[in-house]
Short mmCIF file of C-alpha atoms in Angstrom, two decimals:
data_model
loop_
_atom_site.label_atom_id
_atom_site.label_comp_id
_atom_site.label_asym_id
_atom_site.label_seq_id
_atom_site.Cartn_x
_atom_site.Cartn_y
_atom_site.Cartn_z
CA UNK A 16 79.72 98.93 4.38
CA UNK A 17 77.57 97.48 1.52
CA UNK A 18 75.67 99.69 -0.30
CA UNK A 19 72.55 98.66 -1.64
CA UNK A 20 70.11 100.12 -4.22
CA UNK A 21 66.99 100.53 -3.80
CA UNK A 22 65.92 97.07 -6.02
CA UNK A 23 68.37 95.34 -4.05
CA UNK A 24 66.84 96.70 -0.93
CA UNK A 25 63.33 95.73 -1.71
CA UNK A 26 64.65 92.49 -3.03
CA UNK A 27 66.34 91.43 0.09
CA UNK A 28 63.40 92.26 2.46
CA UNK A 29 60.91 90.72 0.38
CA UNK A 30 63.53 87.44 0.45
CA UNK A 31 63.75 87.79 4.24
CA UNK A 32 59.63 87.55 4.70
CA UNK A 33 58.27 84.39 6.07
CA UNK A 34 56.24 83.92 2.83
CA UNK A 35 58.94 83.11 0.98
CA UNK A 36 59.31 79.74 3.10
CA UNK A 37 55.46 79.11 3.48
CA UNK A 38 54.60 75.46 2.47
CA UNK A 39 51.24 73.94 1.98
CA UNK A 40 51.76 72.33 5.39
CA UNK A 41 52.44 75.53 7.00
CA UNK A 42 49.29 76.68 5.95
CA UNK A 43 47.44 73.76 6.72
CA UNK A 44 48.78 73.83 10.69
CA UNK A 45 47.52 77.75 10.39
CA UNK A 46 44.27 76.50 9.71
CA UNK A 47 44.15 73.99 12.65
CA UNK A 48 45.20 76.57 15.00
CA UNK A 49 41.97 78.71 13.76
CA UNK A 50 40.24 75.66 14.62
CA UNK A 51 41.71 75.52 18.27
CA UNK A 52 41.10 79.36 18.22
CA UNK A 53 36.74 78.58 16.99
CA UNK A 54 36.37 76.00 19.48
CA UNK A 55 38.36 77.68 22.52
CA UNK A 56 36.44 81.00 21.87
CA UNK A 57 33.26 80.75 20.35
CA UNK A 58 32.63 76.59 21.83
CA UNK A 59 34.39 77.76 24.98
CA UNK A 60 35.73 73.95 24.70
CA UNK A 61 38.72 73.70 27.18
CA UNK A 62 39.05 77.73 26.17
CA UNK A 63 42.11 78.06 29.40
CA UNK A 64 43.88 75.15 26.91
CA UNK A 65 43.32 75.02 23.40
CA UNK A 66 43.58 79.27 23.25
CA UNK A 67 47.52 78.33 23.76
CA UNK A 68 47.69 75.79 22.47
CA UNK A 69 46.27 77.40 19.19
CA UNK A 70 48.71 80.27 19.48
CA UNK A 71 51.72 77.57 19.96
CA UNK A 72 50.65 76.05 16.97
CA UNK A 73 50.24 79.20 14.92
CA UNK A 74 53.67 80.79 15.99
CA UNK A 75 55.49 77.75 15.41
CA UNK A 76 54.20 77.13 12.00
CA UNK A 77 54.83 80.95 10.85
CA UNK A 78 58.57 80.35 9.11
CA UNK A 79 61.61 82.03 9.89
CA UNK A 80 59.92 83.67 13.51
CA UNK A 81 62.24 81.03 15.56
CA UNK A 82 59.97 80.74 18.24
CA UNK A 83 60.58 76.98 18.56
CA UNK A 84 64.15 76.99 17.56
CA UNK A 85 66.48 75.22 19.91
CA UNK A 86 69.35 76.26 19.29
CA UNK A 87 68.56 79.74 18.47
CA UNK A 88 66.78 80.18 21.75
CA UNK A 89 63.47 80.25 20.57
CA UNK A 90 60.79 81.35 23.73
CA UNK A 91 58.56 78.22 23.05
CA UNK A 92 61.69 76.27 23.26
CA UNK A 93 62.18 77.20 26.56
CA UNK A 94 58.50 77.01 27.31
CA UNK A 95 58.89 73.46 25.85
CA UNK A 96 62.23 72.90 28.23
CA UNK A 97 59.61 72.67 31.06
CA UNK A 98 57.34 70.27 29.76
CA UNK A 99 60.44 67.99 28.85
CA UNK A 100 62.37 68.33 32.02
CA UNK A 101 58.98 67.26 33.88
CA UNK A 102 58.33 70.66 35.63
CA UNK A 103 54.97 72.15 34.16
CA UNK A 104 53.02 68.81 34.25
CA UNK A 105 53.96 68.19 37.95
CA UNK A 106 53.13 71.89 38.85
CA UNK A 107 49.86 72.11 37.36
CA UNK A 108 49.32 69.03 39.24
CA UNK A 109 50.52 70.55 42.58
CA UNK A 110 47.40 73.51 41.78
CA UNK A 111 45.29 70.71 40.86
CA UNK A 112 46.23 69.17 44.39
CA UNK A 113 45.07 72.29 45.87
CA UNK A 114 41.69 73.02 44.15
CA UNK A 115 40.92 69.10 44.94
CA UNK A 116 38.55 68.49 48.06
CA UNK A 117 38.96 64.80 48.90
CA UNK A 118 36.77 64.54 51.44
CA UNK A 119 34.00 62.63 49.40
CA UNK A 120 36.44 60.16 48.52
CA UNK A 121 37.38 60.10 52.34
CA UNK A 122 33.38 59.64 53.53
CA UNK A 123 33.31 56.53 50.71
CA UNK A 124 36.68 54.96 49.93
CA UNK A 125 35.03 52.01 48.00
CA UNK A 126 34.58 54.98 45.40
CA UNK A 127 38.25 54.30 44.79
CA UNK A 128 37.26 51.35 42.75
CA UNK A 129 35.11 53.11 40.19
CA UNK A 130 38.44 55.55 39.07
CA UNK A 131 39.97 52.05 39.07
CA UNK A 132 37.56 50.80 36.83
CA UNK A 133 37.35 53.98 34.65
CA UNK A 134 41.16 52.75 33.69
CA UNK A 135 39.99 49.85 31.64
CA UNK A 136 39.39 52.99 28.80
CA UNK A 137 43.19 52.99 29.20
CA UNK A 138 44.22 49.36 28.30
CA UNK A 139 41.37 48.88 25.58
CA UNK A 140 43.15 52.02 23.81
CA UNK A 141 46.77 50.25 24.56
CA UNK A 142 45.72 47.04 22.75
CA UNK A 143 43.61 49.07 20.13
CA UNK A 144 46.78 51.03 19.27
CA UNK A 145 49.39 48.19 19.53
CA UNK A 146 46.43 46.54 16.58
CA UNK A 147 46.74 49.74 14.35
CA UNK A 148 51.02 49.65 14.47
CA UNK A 149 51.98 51.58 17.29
CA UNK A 150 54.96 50.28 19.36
CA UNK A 151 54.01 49.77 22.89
CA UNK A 152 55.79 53.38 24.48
CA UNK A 153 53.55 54.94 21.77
CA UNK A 154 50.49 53.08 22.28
CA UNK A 155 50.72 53.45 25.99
CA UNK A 156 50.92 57.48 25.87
CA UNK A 157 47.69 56.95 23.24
CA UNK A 158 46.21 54.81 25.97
CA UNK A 159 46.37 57.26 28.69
CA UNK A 160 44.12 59.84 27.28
CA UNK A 161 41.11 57.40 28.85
CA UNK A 162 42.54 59.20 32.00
CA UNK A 163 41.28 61.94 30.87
CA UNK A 164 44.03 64.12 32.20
CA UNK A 165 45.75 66.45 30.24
CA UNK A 166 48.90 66.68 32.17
CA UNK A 167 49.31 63.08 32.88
CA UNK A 168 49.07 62.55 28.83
CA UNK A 169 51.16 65.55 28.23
CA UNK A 170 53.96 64.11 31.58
CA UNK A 171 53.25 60.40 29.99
CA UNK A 172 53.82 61.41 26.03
CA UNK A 173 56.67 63.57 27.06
CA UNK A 174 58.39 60.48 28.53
CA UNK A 175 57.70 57.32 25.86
CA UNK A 176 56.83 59.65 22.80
CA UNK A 177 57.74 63.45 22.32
CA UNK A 178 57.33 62.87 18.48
CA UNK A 179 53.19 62.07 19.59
CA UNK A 180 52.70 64.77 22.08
CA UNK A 181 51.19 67.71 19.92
CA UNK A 182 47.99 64.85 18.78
CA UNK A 183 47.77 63.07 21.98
CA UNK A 184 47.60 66.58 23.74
CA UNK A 185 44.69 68.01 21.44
CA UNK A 186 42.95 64.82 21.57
CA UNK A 187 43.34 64.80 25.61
CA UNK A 188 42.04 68.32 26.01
CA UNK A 189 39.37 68.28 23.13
CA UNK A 190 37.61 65.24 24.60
CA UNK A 191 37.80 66.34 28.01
CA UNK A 192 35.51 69.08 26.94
CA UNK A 193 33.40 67.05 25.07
CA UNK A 194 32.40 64.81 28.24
CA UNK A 195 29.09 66.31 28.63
CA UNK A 196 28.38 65.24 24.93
CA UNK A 197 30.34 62.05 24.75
CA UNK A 198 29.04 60.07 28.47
CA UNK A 199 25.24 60.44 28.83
CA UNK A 200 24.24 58.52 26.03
CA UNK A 201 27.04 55.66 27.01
CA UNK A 202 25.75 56.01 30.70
CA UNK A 203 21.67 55.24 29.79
CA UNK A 204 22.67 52.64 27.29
CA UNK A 205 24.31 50.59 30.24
CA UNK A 206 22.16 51.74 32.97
CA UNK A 207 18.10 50.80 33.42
CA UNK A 208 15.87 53.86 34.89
CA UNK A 209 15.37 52.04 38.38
CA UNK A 210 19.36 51.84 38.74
CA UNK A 211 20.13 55.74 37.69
CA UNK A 212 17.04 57.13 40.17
CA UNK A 213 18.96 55.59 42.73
CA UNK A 214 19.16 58.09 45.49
CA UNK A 215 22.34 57.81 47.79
CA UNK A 216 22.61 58.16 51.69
CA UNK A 217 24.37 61.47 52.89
CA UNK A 218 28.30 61.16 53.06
CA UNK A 219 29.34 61.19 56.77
CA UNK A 220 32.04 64.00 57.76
CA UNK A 221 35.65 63.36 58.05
CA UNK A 222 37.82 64.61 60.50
CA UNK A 223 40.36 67.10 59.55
CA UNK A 224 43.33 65.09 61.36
CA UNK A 225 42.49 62.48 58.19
CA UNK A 226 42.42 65.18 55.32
CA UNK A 227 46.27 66.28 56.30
CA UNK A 228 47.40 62.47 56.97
CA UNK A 229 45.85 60.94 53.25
CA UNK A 230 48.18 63.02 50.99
CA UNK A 231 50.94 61.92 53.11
CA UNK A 232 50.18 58.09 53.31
CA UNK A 233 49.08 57.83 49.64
CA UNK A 234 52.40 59.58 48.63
CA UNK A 235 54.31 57.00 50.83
CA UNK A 236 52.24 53.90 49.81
CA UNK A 237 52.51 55.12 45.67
CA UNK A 238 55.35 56.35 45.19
CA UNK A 239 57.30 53.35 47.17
CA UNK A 240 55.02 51.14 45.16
CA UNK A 241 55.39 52.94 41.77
CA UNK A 242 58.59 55.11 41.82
CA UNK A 243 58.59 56.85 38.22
CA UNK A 244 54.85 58.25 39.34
CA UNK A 245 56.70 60.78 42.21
CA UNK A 246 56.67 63.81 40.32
CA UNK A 247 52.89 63.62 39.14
CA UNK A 248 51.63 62.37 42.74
CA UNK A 249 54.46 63.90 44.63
CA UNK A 250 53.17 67.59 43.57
CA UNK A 251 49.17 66.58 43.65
CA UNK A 252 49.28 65.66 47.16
CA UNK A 253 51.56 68.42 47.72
CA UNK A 254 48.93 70.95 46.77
CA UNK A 255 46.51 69.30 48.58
CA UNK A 256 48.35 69.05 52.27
CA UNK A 257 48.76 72.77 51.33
CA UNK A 258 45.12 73.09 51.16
CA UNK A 259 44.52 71.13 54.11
CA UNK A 260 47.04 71.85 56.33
CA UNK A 261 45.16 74.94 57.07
CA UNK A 262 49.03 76.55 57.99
CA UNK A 263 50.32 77.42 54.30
CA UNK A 264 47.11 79.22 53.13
CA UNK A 265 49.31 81.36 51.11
CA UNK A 266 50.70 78.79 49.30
CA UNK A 267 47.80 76.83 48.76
CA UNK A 268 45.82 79.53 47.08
CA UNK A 269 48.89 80.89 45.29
CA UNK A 270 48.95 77.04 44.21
CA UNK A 271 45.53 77.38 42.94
CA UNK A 272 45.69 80.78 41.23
CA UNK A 273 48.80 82.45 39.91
CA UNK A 274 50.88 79.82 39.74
CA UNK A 275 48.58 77.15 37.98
CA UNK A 276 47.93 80.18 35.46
CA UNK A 277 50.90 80.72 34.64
CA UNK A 278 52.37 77.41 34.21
CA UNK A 279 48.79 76.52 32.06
CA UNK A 280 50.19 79.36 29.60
CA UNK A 281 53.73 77.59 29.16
CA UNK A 282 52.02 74.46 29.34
CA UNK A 283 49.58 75.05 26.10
CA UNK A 284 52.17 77.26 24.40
CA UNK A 285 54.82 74.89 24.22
CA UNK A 286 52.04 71.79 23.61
CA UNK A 287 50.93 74.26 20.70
CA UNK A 288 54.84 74.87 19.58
CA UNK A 289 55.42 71.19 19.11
CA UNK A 290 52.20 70.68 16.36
CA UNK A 291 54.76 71.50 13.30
CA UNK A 292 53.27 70.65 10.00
CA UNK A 293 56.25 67.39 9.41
CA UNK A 294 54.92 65.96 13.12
CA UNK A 295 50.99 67.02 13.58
CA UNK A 296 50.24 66.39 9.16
CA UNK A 297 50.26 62.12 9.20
CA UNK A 298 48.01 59.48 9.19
CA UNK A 299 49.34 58.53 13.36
CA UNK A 300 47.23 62.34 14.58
CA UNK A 301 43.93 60.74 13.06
CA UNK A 302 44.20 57.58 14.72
CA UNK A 303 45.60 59.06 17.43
CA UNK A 304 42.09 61.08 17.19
CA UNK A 305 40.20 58.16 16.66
CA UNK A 306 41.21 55.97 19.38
CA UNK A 307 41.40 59.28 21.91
CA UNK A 308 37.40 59.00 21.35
CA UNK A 309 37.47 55.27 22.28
CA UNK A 310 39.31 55.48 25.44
CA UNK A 311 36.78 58.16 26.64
CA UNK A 312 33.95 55.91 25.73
CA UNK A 313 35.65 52.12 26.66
CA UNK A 314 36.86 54.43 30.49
CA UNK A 315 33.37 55.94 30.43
CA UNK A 316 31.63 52.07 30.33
CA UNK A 317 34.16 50.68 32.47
CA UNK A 318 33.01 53.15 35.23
CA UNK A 319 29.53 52.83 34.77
CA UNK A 320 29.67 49.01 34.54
CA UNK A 321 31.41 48.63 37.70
CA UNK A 322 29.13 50.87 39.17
CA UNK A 323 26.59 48.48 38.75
CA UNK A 324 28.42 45.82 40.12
CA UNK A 325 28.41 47.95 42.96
CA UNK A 326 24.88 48.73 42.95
CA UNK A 327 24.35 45.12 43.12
CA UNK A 328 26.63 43.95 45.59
CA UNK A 329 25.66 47.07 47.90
CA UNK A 330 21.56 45.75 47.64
CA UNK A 331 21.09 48.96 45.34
CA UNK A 332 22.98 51.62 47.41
CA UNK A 333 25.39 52.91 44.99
CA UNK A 334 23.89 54.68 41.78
CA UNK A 335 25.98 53.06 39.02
CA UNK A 336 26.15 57.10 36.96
CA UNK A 337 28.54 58.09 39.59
CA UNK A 338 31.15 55.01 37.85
CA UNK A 339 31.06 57.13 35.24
CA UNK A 340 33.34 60.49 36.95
CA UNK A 341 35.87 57.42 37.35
CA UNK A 342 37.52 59.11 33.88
CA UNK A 343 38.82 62.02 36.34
CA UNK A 344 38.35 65.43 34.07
CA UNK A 345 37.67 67.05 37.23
CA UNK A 346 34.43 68.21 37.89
CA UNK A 347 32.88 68.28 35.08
CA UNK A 348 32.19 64.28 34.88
CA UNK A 349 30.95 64.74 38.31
CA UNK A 350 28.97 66.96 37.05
CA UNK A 351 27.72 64.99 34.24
CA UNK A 352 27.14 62.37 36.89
CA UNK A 353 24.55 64.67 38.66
CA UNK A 354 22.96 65.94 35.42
CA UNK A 355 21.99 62.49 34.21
CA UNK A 356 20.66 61.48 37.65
CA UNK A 357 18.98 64.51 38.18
CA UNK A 358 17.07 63.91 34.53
CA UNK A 359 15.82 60.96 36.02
CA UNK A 360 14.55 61.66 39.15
CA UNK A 361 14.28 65.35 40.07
CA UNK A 362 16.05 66.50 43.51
CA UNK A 363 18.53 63.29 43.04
CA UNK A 364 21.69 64.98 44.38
CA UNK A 365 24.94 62.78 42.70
CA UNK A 366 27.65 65.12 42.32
CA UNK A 367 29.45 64.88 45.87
CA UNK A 368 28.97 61.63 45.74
CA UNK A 369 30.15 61.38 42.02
CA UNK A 370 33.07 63.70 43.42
CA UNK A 371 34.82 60.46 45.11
CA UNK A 372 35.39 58.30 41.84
CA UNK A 373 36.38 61.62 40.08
CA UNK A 374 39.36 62.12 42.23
CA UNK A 375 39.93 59.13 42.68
CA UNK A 376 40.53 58.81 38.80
CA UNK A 377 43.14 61.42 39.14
CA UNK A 378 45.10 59.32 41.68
CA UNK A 379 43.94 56.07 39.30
CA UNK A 380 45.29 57.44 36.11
CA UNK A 381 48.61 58.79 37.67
CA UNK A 382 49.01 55.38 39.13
CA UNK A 383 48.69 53.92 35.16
CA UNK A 384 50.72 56.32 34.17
CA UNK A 385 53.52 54.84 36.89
CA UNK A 386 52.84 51.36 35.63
CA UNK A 387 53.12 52.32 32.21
CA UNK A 388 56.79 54.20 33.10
CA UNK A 389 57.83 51.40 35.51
CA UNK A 390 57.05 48.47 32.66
CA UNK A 391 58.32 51.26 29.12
CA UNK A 392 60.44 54.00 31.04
CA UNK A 393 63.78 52.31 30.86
CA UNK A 394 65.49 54.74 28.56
CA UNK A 395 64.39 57.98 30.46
CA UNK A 396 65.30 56.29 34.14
CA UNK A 397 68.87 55.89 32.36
CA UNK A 398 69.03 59.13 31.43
CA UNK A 399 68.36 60.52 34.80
CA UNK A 400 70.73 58.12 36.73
CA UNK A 401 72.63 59.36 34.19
CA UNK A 402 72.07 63.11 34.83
CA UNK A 403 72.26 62.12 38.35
CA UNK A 404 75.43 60.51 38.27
CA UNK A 405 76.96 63.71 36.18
CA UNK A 406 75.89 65.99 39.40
CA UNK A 407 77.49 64.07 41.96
CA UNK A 408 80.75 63.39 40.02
CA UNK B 84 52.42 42.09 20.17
CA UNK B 85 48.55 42.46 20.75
CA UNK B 86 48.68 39.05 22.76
CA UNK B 87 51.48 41.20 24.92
CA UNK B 88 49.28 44.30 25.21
CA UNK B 89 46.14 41.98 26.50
CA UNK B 90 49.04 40.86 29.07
CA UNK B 91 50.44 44.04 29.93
CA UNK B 92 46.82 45.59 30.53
CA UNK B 93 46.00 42.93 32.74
CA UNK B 94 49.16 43.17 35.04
CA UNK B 95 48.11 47.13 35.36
CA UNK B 96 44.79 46.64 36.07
CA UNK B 97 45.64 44.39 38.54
CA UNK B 98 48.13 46.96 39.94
CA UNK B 99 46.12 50.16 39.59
CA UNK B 100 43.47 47.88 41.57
CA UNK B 101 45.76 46.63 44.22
CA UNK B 102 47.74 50.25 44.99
CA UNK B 103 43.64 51.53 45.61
CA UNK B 104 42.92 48.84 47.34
CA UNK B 105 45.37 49.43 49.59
CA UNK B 106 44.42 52.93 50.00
CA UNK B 107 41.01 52.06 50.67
CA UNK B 108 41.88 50.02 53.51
CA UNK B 109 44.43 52.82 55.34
CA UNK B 110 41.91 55.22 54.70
CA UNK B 111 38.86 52.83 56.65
CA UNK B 112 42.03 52.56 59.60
CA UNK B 113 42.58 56.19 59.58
CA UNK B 114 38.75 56.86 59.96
CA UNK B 115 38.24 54.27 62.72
CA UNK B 116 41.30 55.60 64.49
CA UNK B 117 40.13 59.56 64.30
CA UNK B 118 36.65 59.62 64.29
CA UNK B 119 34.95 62.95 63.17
CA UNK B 120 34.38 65.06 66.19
CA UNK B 121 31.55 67.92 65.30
CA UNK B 122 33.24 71.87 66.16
CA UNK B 123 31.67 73.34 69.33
CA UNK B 124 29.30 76.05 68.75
CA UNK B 125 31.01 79.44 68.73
CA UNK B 126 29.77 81.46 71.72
CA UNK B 127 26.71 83.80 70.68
CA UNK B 128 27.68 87.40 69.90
CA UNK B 129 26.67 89.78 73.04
CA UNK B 130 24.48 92.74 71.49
CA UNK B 131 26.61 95.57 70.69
CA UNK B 132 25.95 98.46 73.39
CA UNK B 133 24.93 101.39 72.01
CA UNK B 134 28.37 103.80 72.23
CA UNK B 135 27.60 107.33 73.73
CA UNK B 136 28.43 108.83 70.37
CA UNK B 137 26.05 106.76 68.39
CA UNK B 138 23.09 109.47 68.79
CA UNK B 139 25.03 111.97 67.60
CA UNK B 140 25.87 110.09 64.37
CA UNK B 141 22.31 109.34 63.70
CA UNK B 142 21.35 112.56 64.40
CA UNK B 143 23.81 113.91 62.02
CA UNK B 144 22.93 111.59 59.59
CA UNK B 145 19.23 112.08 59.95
CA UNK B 146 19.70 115.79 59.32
CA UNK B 147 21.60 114.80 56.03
CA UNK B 148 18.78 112.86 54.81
CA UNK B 149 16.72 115.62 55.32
CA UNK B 150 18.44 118.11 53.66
CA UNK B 151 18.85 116.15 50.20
CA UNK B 152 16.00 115.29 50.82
CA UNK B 153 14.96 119.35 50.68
CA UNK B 154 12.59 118.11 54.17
CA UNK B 155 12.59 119.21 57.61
CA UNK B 156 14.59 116.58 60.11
CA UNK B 157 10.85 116.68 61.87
CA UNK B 158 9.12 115.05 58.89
CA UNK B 159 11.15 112.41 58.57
CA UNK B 160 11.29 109.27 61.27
CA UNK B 161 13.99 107.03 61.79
CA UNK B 162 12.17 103.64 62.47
CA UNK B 163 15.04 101.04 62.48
CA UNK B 164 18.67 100.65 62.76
CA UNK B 165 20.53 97.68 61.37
CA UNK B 166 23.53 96.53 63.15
CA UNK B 167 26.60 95.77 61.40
#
């Protein structure tokens, strides 16, 4: 055995130290993770998210700790292994399936058209992107952050552009939280006071028989319309047919508890793992930031705008601030919804009614996300036949 | 390329629109086809009969009372019972 002095000693544990491979971008990504860290804990802004999300981006930016390293069988590697091999998005989507009441969607289907319209936030990000250099996979996982749903962007950039995910991810989840800050002003510029003191008609009751049959039809009518969206849809109405089913009440509120937990703290680890100094530190992250704020404000008009369209066709019936919720972030557009209407006319009630369009953007932005994998998936579908193939040979 | 991401948006708009308008119509044929029927009323709850040991258990607790109380059971009056 090799015996050392004491110098040498000293020498080779100082060497071994993760200073001695700091670099200024090292300590630049330690600084954005303090960031996540302020605004999770003292903002509270998406605080279930961006707290692991910051710690993924701290541990994988402190050198030589192997956290993220493949081959070495780094923990957020394997954290990231879900993410990639589309588990976590699709589970988080089965808890979100359970949590979601659908009935005010089910008392007013037309509602389906305002998380329709909410999409156009979507395509005026794809086009803004595609004008600022993108290629189209990469401008079409920029353009889904108007969805406003982290775990379609995370499923979407994980398919057409891992080397995006760690920007599009933080810009998903940071403008989700800033809804309350970024709609009403876009939702009284577009609306006059006689359209938001609109007060709606009560939502008539569904029958129970309909809650357990929707998750089943709109799997069968989505998925056999747009295949590559299965795993996303396929697990939301999952969770909810647990919920409603009213037989598997152990697995619907294990659905909407532990196991939604759980996967959330792979989910924002691994997100947080892949912000590394060479991917998160380029000019793409700050137009990625830029036009994340766009598609919440071009989805956010597109809702409210067809709202009115609504309101008008309707003889004033529909309050256009419910088109608004169309951007899904589930409930707190809803909620913005109901704030705004309330400010105008006190004891206006909006937020079941701005409940419908704010599911209904979950199914709408799932259903771009399936468009946007059916028209730029080709290499992934290849590589699962391929994987497919390999299991039954 | 932007003239092909103006084209691609409007193909998925049109397709988003069409898959929920799809929806929206088997959801109106579900509804038609299974009304809402309101629950019956659950049956009223008969008042719970007074079991024969339920004086002794007030009168033990009534004596309790009174003693932390430092009282005598006499000077203090039970007026009303709540029942679970």
């Amino acid at each position: 055995m090799e015996e050392l002095t004491f110098q040498e000693s000293i020498s080779r544990i100082a060497g071994s130290t993760g200073f001695t491979a700091l670099t200024g971008g090292h300590v630049v990504m330690l600084l954005v993770a303090c960031v996540l860290f302020y605004l999770a804990i003292w903002k509270k802004f998406e605080p279930l998210l961006l707290l692991p999300i910051g710690m993924g981006c701290l541990l994988a930016n402190l050198p030589l700790s192997g956290m993220t390293a493949e081959t070495e069988g780094g923990l957020l590697a394997f954290f990231y292994g879900g993410v990639k091999h589309e588990i976590i998005p699709p589970l988080i989507f089965m808890g979100v399936g359970a949590l979601t009441d659908f009935g005010p969607l089910l008392a007013n289907p037309y509602t389906f058209l305002l998380g329709a319209a909410a999409q156009v936030g979507v395509y005026t990000t794809l086009i803004g992107a595609v004008a600022l250099g993108f290629n189209m996979q990469e401008a079409s996982a920029i353009g889904i952050i108007g969805g406003a749903d982290g775990p379609t962007s995370i499923f979407l950039a994980t398919k057409l552009a891992p080397h995006l995910l760690g920007p599009i991810a933080v810009a998903a989840y940071s403008y989700m939280s800033l809804v309350p800050l970024i709609q009403p002003p876009i939702m009284r510029l577009l609306t006059t006071k006689k359209e938001r003191q609109v007060q709606m008609q009560q939502l008539k009751p569904i029958s129970q028989s309909v809650k357990i049959l929707f998750p089943i039809v709109v799997t069968i009518i989505c998925v056999l319309m747009l295949p590559p969206v299965a795993p996303l849809l396929g697990m939301l109405m999952l969770g909810n047919l647990f919920r409603e089913s009213g037989v598997t009440q152990r697995l619907s509120e294990t659905s909407q508890t532990h196991l939604i937990n759980t996967v959330t703290i792979m989910l924002g680890t691994s997100v947080g793992a892949s912000m590394t100094a060479e991917t998160f530190l380029t000019l793409d992250t700050i137009k990625i930031i830029i036009l994340g704020l766009l598609a919440f404000c071009f989805a956010t008009a597109g809702g409210v705008l067809f709202g009115k369209l609504m309101y008008y066709i309707t003889g004033g019936k529909i309050n256009p601030l419910i088109g608004s919720a169309g951007v899904s972030a589930v409930p707190m557009a809803a909620r913005v919804s109901q704030k705004v209407g309330a400010e105008e006319l006190k004891g206006n009630y909006l937020l079941m009614h701005a409940m419908g369009p704010n599911v209904a953007g979950v199914i709408g932005s799932a259903v771009a996300a399936g468009v946007f994998l059916s028209l730029f998936g080709d290499t992934a579908g290849a590589e699962h036949a391929a994987m497919i193939y390999t299991l039954v040979e | 390329m932007v003239g092909s991401a103006i084209k691609v948006s409007f193909i998925a708009m049109g397709v988003i629109f069409l898959v929920l308008t799809i929806l929206i119509g088997l959801i109106q044929i579900l509804v038609k086809l299974i009304p809402y029927e309101a629950p019956p009323a659950p049956p009223a709850k008969p008042q719970a009969a007074a079991g024969p040991d339920e004086g002794e258990t007030v009168a033990a607790i009534h004596a309790a009372v009174a003693r932390h109380r430092g009282q005598t059971p006499e000077s203090i009056q039970i007026t009303h019972i709540q029942p679970r």
